[in-house]
Amino acid sequence: MSIRIQWKLYHKVMKHKLAVLFCLVTLILSAQAQAFQFQDATGKIHKLADYKGRWVLVNFWATWCPPCLKEIPDLIALYESRKDIMVIGVAMDFSDPQVVMDFVQSMSITYPTVLGNRQIASQLDDISLLPSTYFFDPDGKPAARQLGIISRESIERFIESKSIEKSVGQAR
């Protein structure tokens, strides 16, 4: 067998192995994300599967984070005005849970609040920046991740664009 034929065969095998590896990694990451389980401050357990048919936004934030505080009113408005969106806030880097809960009350946060830590956050990712928001589509699939501040308008534009993409895909 010539070197050229061996190289083509090797290249073809490696390409196939990489494709299989990519699929496995995607499945594993998707399964991990779909398996998240958060217990909020009231003791209620929230699982992604509980919100099938709705967009789910998991927002990691902290009381000391100015961009986090700026986006909270938009998240409250989305949660209260749109039944197709579930928002779960995960408060990170706190020393006293009561400080967080007092803050939640003072900001009139109506969506569930989870007292988070690195272990809880690791169900989705290694959170390196606050705020960080993770989006899951109504089928429970990871749809997007936003590192940094997010707005109601950007969330609604994203959801609208995904709905249009889905409609176009189904029309074909």
Coordinates of C-alpha atoms in Angstrom, one line a residue:
M1 CA 0.0 0.0 0.0
S2 CA 1.4 3.4 -0.9
I3 CA 2.0 6.1 1.6
R4 CA -0.6 8.3 -0.1
I5 CA -3.3 5.6 0.3
Q6 CA -2.2 4.9 3.9
W7 CA -2.4 8.7 4.6
K8 CA -5.9 8.9 3.1
L9 CA -7.1 5.9 5.1
Y10 CA -5.6 7.3 8.3
H11 CA -7.2 10.7 7.6
K12 CA -10.6 9.1 7.0
V13 CA -10.4 7.0 10.2
M14 CA -9.3 10.0 12.3
K15 CA -12.0 12.1 10.8
H16 CA -14.6 9.5 11.8
K17 CA -13.2 9.1 15.3
L18 CA -13.3 12.9 15.8
A19 CA -16.9 13.0 14.6
V20 CA -17.8 10.2 17.1
L21 CA -15.9 12.0 19.9
F22 CA -17.7 15.3 19.2
C23 CA -21.1 13.6 19.3
L24 CA -20.2 11.9 22.6
V25 CA -19.0 15.1 24.2
T26 CA -22.2 16.9 22.9
L27 CA -24.4 14.2 24.4
I28 CA -22.6 14.2 27.7
L29 CA -22.8 18.0 28.0
S30 CA -26.4 17.9 27.0
A31 CA -27.2 15.2 29.5
Q32 CA -25.3 17.1 32.3
A33 CA -27.2 20.3 31.6
Q34 CA -30.5 18.5 31.4
A35 CA -29.8 16.8 34.7
F36 CA -29.5 20.0 36.8
Q37 CA -31.2 20.0 40.1
F38 CA -31.4 23.2 42.2
Q39 CA -33.0 23.6 45.6
D40 CA -34.3 27.1 46.1
A41 CA -34.4 29.1 49.3
T42 CA -37.9 27.8 50.1
G43 CA -36.8 24.2 49.7
K44 CA -38.4 23.5 46.4
I45 CA -36.4 21.4 43.9
H46 CA -36.1 22.8 40.3
K47 CA -35.2 20.4 37.5
L48 CA -35.0 21.3 33.9
A49 CA -37.5 18.5 33.0
D50 CA -40.0 20.3 35.2
Y51 CA -40.3 23.1 32.7
K52 CA -40.7 21.3 29.5
G53 CA -42.5 23.6 27.0
R54 CA -41.0 26.7 28.5
W55 CA -37.8 28.6 28.0
V56 CA -35.6 28.3 31.1
L57 CA -33.1 31.0 32.1
V58 CA -30.6 30.1 34.9
N59 CA -29.0 33.4 36.0
F60 CA -25.9 33.3 38.2
W61 CA -25.5 36.6 40.1
A62 CA -24.2 38.1 43.4
T63 CA -25.4 40.9 45.6
W64 CA -22.1 42.8 45.3
C65 CA -22.1 42.7 41.4
P66 CA -23.4 46.0 39.8
P67 CA -24.2 44.4 36.4
C68 CA -26.1 41.7 38.1
L69 CA -28.2 44.2 40.0
K70 CA -28.9 46.1 36.8
E71 CA -30.4 43.1 35.0
I72 CA -32.5 41.8 37.9
P73 CA -35.5 44.1 37.1
D74 CA -35.6 42.8 33.5
L75 CA -35.5 39.2 34.7
I76 CA -38.4 40.0 37.2
A77 CA -40.4 41.6 34.3
L78 CA -39.8 38.6 32.1
Y79 CA -40.8 36.1 34.8
E80 CA -43.9 38.0 35.7
S81 CA -45.2 38.8 32.2
R82 CA -44.3 35.8 30.2
K83 CA -45.7 32.3 31.0
D84 CA -43.4 30.7 28.4
I85 CA -40.2 31.7 30.4
M86 CA -39.0 30.3 33.7
V87 CA -36.2 32.2 35.5
I88 CA -34.1 30.7 38.2
G89 CA -31.6 33.0 40.0
V90 CA -28.5 31.4 41.6
A91 CA -26.9 33.7 44.1
M92 CA -23.1 33.1 44.2
D93 CA -20.3 34.2 46.4
F94 CA -22.1 35.1 49.6
S95 CA -21.1 34.7 53.2
D96 CA -24.5 35.0 54.8
P97 CA -27.6 33.5 53.3
Q98 CA -29.8 36.0 55.3
V99 CA -28.1 38.9 53.5
V100 CA -29.0 37.3 50.2
M101 CA -32.6 36.7 51.2
D102 CA -33.0 40.2 52.6
F103 CA -31.6 41.5 49.3
V104 CA -34.1 39.3 47.3
Q105 CA -36.9 40.8 49.4
S106 CA -35.7 44.4 49.0
M107 CA -35.4 43.9 45.2
S108 CA -38.9 42.2 45.1
I109 CA -37.4 39.2 43.2
T110 CA -40.3 36.9 42.5
Y111 CA -38.6 34.2 40.6
P112 CA -37.0 31.3 42.6
T113 CA -33.6 32.1 44.2
V114 CA -31.1 29.3 44.8
L115 CA -28.2 29.8 47.3
G116 CA -25.4 28.7 45.0
N117 CA -21.8 27.6 45.3
R118 CA -19.2 26.2 42.9
Q119 CA -20.6 22.7 43.3
I120 CA -24.1 23.7 42.4
A121 CA -22.9 25.9 39.5
S122 CA -20.8 23.0 38.1
Q123 CA -24.0 21.2 37.1
L124 CA -24.0 23.7 34.2
D125 CA -20.5 25.1 33.9
D126 CA -17.4 26.5 35.6
I127 CA -18.8 30.0 36.4
S128 CA -16.0 32.4 35.9
L129 CA -17.9 35.7 35.4
L130 CA -21.0 37.2 37.0
P131 CA -23.5 37.6 35.8
S132 CA -23.8 34.5 33.6
T133 CA -27.0 33.3 32.1
Y134 CA -27.8 29.9 30.6
F135 CA -30.7 29.4 28.2
F136 CA -32.6 26.2 27.6
D137 CA -35.2 25.9 24.9
P138 CA -38.7 24.6 25.4
D139 CA -37.4 21.1 24.6
G140 CA -34.9 21.3 27.4
K141 CA -31.9 21.6 25.1
P142 CA -29.1 24.1 25.8
A143 CA -29.8 27.1 23.5
A144 CA -27.2 29.7 24.5
R145 CA -25.0 31.2 27.2
Q146 CA -24.5 34.8 28.0
L147 CA -21.5 35.9 30.0
G148 CA -22.1 39.4 31.3
I149 CA -25.2 41.6 31.5
I150 CA -28.3 40.7 29.7
S151 CA -31.5 42.6 29.0
R152 CA -35.2 41.8 28.6
E153 CA -35.0 43.0 25.0
S154 CA -32.0 40.8 24.1
I155 CA -33.7 37.8 25.7
E156 CA -37.0 38.4 23.8
R157 CA -35.1 39.0 20.5
F158 CA -33.2 35.7 21.0
I159 CA -36.4 33.8 21.7
E160 CA -38.2 35.3 18.7
S161 CA -35.3 34.5 16.4
K162 CA -35.2 30.9 17.6
S163 CA -39.0 30.6 17.1
I164 CA -38.6 31.9 13.6
E165 CA -35.8 29.5 12.9
K166 CA -37.9 26.6 14.2
S167 CA -40.9 27.7 12.1
V168 CA -38.8 27.9 8.9
G169 CA -37.3 24.5 9.7
Q170 CA -40.7 22.9 10.1
A171 CA -42.0 24.5 6.9
R172 CA -39.3 22.8 4.8

